Tab-separated table of C-alpha atoms in Angstrom:
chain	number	residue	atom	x	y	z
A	23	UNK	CA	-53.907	-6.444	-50.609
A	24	UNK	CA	-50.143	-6.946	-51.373
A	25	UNK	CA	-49.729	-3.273	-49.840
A	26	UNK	CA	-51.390	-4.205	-46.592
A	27	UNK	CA	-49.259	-7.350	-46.338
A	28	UNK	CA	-46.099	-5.680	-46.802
A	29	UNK	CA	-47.094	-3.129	-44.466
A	30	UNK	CA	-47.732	-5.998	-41.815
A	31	UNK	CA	-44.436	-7.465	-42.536
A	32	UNK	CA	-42.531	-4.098	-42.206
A	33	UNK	CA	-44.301	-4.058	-38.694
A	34	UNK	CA	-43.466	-7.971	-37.602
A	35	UNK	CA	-39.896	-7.308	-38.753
A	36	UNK	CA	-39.627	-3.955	-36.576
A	37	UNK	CA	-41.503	-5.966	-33.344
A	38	UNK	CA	-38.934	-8.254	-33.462
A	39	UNK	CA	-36.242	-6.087	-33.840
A	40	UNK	CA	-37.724	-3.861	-31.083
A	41	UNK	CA	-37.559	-7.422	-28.928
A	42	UNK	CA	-33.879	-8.244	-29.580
A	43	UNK	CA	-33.255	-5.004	-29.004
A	44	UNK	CA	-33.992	-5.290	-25.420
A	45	UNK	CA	-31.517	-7.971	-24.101
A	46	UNK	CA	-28.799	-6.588	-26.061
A	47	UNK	CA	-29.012	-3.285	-24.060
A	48	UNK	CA	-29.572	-4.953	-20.654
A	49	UNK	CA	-26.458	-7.222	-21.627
A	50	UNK	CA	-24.381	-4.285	-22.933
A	51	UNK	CA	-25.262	-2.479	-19.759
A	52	UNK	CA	-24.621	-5.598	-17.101
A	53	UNK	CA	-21.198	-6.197	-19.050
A	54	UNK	CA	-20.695	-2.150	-18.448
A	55	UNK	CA	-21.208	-2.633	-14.670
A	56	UNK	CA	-19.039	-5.601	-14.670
A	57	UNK	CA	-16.216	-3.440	-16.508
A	58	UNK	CA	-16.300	-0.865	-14.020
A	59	UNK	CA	-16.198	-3.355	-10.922
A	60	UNK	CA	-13.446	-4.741	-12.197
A	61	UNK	CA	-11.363	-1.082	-12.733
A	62	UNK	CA	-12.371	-0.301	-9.255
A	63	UNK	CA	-11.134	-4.065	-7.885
A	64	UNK	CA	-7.870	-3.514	-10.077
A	65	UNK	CA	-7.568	0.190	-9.027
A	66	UNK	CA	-7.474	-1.343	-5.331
A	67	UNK	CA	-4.884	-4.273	-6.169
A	68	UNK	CA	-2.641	-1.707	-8.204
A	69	UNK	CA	-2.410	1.115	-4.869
A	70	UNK	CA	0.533	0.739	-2.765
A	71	UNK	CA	-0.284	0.463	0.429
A	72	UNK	CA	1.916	0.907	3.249
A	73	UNK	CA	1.900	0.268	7.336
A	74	UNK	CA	1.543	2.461	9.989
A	75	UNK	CA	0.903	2.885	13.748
A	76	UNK	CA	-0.101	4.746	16.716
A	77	UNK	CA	-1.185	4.779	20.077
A	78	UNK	CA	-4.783	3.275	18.511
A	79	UNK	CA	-2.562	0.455	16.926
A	80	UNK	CA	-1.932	-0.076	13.281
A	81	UNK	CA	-3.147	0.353	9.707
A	82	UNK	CA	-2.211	1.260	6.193
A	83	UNK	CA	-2.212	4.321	4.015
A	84	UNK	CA	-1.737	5.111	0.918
A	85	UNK	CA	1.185	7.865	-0.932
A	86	UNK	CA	-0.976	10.469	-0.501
A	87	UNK	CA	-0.407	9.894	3.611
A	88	UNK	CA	-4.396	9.178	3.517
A	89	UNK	CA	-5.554	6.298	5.720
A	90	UNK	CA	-6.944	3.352	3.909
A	91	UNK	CA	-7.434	0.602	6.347
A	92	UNK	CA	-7.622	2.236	9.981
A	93	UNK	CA	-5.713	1.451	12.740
A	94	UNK	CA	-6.953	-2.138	14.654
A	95	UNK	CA	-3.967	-4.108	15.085
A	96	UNK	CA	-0.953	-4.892	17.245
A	97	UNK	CA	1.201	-5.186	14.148
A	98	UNK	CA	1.464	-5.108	10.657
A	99	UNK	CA	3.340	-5.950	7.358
A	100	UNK	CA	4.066	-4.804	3.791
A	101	UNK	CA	1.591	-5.863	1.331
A	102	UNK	CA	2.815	-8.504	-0.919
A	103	UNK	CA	0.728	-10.276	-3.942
A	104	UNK	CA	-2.012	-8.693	-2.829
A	105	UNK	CA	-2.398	-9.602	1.237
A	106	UNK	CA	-0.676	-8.264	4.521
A	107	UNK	CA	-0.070	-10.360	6.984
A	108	UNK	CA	-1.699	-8.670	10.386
A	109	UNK	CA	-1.843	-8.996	14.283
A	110	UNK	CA	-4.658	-9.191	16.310
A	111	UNK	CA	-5.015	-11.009	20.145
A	112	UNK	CA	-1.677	-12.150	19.723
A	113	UNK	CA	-1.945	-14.351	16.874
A	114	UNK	CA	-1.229	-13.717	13.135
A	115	UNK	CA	-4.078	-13.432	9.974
A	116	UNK	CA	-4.335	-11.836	6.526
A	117	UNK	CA	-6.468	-9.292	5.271
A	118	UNK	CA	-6.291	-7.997	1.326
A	119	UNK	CA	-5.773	-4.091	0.087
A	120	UNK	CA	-9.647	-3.703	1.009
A	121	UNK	CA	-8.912	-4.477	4.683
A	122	UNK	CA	-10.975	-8.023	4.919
A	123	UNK	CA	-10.018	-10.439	6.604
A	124	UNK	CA	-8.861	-13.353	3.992
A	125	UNK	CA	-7.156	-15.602	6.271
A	126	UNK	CA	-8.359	-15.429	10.309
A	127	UNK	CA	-5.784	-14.389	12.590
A	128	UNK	CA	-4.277	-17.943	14.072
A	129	UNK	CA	-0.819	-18.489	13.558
A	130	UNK	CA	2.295	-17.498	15.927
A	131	UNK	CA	3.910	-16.158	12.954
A	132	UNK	CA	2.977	-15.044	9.664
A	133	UNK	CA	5.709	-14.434	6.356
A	134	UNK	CA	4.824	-12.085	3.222
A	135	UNK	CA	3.136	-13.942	0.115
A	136	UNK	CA	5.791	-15.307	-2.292
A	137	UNK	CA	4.546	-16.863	-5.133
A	138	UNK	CA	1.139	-17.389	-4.249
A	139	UNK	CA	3.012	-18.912	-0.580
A	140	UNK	CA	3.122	-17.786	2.609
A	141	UNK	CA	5.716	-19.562	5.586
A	142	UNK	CA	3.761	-19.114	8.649
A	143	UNK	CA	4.419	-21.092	12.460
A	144	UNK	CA	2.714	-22.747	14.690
A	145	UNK	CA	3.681	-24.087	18.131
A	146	UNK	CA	7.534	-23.362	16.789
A	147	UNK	CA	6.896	-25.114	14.024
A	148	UNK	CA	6.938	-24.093	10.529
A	149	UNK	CA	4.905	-24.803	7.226
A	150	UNK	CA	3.808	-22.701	4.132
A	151	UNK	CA	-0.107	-22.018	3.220
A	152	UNK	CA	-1.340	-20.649	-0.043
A	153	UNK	CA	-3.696	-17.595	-0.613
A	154	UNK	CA	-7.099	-19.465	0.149
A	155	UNK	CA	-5.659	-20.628	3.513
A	156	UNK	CA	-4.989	-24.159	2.665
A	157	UNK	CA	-1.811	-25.860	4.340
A	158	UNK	CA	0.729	-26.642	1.640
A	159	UNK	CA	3.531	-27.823	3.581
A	160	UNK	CA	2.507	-29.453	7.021
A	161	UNK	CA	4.127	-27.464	10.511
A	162	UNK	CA	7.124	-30.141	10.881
A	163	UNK	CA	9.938	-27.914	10.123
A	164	UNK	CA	12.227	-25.819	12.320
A	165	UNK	CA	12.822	-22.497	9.760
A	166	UNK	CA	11.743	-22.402	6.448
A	167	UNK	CA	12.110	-19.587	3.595
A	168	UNK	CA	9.932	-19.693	0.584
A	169	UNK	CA	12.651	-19.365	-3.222
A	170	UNK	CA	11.758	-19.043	-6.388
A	171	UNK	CA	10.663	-21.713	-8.983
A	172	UNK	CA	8.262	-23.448	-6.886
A	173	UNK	CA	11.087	-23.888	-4.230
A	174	UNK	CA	11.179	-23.573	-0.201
A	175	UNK	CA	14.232	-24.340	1.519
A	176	UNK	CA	13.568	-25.874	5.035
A	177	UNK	CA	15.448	-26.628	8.205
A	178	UNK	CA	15.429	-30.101	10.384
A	179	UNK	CA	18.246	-30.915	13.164
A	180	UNK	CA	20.348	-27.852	12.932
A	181	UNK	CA	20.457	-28.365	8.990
A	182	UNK	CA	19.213	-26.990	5.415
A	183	UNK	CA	17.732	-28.736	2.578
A	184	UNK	CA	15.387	-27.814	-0.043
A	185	UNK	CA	11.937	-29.095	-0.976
A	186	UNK	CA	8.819	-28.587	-3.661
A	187	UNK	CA	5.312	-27.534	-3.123
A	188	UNK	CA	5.020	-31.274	-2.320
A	189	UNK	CA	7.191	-31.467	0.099
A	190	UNK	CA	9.110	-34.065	-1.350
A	191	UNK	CA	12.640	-33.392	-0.851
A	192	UNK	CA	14.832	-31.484	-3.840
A	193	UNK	CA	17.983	-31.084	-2.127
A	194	UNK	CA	19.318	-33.252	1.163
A	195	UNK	CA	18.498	-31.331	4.367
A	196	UNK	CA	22.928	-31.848	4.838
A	197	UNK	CA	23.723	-27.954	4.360
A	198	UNK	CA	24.499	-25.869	7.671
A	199	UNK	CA	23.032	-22.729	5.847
A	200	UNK	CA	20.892	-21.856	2.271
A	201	UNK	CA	20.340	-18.132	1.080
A	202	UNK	CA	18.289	-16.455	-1.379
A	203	UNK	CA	18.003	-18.016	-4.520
A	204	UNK	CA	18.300	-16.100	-7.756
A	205	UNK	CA	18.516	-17.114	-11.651
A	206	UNK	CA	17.653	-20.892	-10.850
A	207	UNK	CA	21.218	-20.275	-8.666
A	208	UNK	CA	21.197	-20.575	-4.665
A	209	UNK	CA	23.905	-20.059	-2.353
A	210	UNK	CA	24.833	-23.035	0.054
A	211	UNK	CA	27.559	-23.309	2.848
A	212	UNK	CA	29.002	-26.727	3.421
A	213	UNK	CA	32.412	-27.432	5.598
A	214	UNK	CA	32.679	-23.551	6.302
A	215	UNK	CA	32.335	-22.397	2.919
A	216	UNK	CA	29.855	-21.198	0.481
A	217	UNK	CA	29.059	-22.616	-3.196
A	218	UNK	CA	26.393	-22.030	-5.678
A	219	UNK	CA	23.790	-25.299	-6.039
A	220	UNK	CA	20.716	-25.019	-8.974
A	221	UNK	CA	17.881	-25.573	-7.624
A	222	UNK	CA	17.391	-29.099	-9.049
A	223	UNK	CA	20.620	-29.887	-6.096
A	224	UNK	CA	23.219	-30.113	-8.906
A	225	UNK	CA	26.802	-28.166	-7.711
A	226	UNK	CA	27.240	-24.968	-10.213
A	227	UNK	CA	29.688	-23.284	-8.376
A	228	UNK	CA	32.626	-24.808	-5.993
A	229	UNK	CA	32.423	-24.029	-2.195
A	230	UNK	CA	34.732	-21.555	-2.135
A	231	UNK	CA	33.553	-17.594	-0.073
A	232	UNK	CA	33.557	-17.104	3.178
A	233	UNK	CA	29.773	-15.205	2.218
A	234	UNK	CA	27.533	-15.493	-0.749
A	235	UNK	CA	24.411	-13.825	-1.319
A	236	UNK	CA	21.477	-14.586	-4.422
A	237	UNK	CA	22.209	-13.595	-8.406
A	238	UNK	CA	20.705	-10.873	-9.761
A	239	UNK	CA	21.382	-9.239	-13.481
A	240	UNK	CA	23.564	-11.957	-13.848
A	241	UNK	CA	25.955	-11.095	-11.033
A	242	UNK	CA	25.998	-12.230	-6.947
A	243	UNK	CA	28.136	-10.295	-4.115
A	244	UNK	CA	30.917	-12.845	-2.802
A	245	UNK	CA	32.972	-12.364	-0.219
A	246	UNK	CA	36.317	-14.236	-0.617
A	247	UNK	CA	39.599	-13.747	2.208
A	248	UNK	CA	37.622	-10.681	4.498
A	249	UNK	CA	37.334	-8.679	0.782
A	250	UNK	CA	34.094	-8.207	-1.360
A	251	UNK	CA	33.801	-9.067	-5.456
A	252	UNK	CA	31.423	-10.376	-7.613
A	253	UNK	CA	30.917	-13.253	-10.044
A	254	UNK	CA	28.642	-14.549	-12.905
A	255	UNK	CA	26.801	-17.611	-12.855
A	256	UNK	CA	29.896	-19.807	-14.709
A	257	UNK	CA	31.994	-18.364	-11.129
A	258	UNK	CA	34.236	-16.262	-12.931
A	259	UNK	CA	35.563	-13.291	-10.962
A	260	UNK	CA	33.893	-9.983	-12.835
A	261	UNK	CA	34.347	-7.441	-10.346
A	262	UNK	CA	38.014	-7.860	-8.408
A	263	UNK	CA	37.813	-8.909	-4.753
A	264	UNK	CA	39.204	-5.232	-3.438
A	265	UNK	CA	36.310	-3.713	-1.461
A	266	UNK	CA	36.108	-3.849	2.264
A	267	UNK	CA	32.393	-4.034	2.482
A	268	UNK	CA	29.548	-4.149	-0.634
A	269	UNK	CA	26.248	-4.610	-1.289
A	270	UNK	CA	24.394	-6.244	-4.061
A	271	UNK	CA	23.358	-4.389	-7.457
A	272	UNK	CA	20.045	-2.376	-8.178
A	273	UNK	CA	18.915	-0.498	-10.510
A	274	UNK	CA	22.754	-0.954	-12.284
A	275	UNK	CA	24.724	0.608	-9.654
A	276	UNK	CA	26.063	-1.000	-6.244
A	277	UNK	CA	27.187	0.507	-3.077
A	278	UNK	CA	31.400	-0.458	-2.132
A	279	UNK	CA	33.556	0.363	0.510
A	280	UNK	CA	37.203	1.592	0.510
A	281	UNK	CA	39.092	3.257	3.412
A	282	UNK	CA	35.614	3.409	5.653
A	283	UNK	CA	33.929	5.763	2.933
A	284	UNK	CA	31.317	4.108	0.878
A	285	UNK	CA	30.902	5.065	-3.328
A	286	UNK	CA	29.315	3.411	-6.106
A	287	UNK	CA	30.416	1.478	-9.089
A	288	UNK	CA	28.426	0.186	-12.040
A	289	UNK	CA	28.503	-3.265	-13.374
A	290	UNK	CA	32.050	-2.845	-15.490
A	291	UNK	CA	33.566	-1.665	-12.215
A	292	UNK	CA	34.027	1.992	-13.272
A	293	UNK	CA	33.132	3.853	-9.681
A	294	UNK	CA	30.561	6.312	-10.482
A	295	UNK	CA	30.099	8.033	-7.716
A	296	UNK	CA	32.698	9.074	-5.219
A	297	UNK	CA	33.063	7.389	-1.737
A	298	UNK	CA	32.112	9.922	0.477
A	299	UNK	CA	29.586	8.285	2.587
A	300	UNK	CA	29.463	7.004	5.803
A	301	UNK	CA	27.177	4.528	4.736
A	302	UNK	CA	25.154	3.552	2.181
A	303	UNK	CA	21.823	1.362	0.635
A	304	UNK	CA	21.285	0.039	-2.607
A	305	UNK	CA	19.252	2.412	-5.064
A	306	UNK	CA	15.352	1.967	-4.344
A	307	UNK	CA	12.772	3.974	-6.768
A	308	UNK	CA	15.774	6.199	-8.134
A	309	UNK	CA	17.257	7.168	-4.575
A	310	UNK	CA	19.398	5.385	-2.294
A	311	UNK	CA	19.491	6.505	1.379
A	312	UNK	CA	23.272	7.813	2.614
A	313	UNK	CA	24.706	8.368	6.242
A	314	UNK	CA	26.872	11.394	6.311
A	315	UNK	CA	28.308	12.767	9.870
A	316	UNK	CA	25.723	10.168	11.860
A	317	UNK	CA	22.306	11.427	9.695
A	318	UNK	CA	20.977	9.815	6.823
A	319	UNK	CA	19.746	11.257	3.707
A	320	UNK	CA	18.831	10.319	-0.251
A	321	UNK	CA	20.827	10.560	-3.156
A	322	UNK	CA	19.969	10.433	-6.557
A	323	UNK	CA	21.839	8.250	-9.275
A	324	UNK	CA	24.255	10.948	-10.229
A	325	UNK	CA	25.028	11.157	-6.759
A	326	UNK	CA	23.624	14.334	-5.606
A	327	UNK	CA	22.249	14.939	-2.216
A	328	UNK	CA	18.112	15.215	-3.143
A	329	UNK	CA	16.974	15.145	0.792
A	330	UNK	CA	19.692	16.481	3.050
A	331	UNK	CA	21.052	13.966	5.987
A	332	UNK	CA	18.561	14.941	9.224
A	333	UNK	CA	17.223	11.661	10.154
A	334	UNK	CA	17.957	9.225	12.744
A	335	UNK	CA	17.117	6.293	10.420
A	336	UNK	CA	15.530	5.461	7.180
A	337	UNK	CA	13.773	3.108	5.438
A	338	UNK	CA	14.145	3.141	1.545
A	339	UNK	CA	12.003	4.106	-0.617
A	340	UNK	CA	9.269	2.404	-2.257
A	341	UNK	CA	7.435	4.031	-4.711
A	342	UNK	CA	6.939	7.567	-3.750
A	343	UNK	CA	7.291	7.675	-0.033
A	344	UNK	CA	9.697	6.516	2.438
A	345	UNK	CA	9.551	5.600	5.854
A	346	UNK	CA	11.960	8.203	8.329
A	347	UNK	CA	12.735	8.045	11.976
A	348	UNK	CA	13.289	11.508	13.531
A	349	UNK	CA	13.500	12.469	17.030
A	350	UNK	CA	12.267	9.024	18.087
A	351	UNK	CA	8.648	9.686	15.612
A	352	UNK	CA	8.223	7.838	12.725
A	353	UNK	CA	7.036	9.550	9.524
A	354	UNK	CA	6.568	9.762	5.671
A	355	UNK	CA	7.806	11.556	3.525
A	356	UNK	CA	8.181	11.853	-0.340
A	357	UNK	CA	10.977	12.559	-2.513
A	358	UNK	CA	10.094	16.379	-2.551
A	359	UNK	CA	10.969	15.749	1.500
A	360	UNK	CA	7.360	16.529	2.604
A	361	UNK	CA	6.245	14.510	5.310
A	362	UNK	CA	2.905	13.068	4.288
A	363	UNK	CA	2.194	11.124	7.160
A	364	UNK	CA	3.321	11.535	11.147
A	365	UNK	CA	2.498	9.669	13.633
């Protein structure tokens, strides 16, 4: 008798068993599916995408020169966070890196996503939306340009002020003109000249340069009496004001001019590469594009010619391709100088 009751138990225990065993599979294989949704939605998000068009219109592909959303509208832009703001009937709309629609095509004009904001017009009026669509800051401004730390500066009557995702005013709209901001720092211009303001309104910097432009690694390009320098965020003068022309730092180099050729220095000031150039970009994905004898090219950091000077114009590169204007077409090509895409 005690035999034939374990023997029952033994089989209870492995019925039950046999019954958990069930939902623990069909969970382990719904969280599978769920797992590989989301590698597929991230795999989309991650791609760079980038615009093109044709005589159909315009679309996106990807590095590869392989068309990922076809060719429907009037115009396009870059991707940014995610969405690209589109053209269709006139009007502008957002679609994400799958090609749907997020945000119906409606406004005059539509800005890249900053910061989960977007600066878009209506009836010449401007105001900022977020990603769902929602208005954020009502269409009562005359120019408005989204800056970092929840900041937008805006325009009203010929002047600048700044204001927060409330639209409660930051900084008095009393400036005639507000860059980039950069490192909590943002370039004003007051009375002719241009200071540095934090983005809370308080005065960092003294109006002093005839230009400014935004901080970035701790340094901003300033242009003081027609000759180019740059400063750190206490104002100090780093880099001497000697260069006729300059453009802001990237990846640790920066493009200067002296006696109409263009070289680079590095962030002590120590020129690094010759000028040679006609003219010259910042350094983009490891190249910067070059104009020697009226054709631009790419050089690499060390300054060597990687894609010989044949094109018309340039756009720089971002990730692996870069956009080239040749014989009035517009291509692709990658850093090998294979054109991946023609239109």
């Amino acid at each position: 008798m005690e035999k034939v009751m374990k023997l029952k138990a033994t089989f209870i225990i492995m019925i039950i068993l046999a019954s958990c065993a069930k939902p623990i599979r069909k969970k382990s294989v719904k969280i599978s599916v769920i797992q590989k949704e989301t590698k597929k939605i991230l795999a989309v998000q991650q791609k760079r995408l980038y615009p093109i068009c044709n005589l159909e219109g315009c679309g996106f592909i990807d590095e590869s020169g392989n068309i990922q959303i076809k060719n429907q509208y009037q115009e396009t832009k870059n991707f940014s966070n995610g969405f690209a703001a589109v053209m269709k009937d006139g009007l502008w709309g957002y679609i994400n890196q799958r090609g749907i629609k997020v945000i119906h095509t409606q406004y005059d004009w539509a800005g890249n996503f900053i910061h989960n904001l977007a600066a878009v017009s209506k009836n010449s009026k401007w105001g900022c939306i977020n990603s769902s669509g929602k208005i954020v800051i009502p269409f009562e401004y005359e120019s408005l340009k989204i800056l970092e730390r929840d900041r937008i500066s805006v325009s009203k009557d010929g002047k600048w002020g700044i204001i927060d995702q409330k639209n409660k005013i930051v900084i008095s709209i009393v400036y005639d003109q507000i860059g980039n901001s950069g490192q909590n720092l943002v370039p004003v211009k007051k009375d002719g000249f241009f200071g540095y303001l934090t983005l809370n309104g308080n005065l960092k910097i003294k109006h002093q340069f005839d230009q400014a432009f935004h901080f970035k690694d701790g340094l901003a390009l300033v242009v003081l009496k027609g000759k180019y320098g740059f400063i750190n965020q206490r104002g100090q003068f780093i880099l001497p004001f000697k260069y006729d022309w300059a453009a802001s730092f990237s990846n640790g180099l920066a493009p200067i001019m002296k006696e109409a050729k263009v070289g680079f220095i590095n962030k002590k000031g120590k020129l690094v590469i010759k000028p040679q150039f006609d003219h010259a970009r910042p350094f983009y994905s490891g190249l910067a594009a070059v104009k020697i004898n009226g054709k631009y090219g790419f050089i690499n950091r060390q300054g060597k010619v990687v894609i010989r000077p044949q094109f018309d114009s340039v756009q720089n590169f971002k990730g692996k391709i870069a956009g080239i204007l040749m014989n009035g077409k517009f291509s692709y090509i990658n850093k090998n100088d294979q054109i991946v895409w023609k239109e």
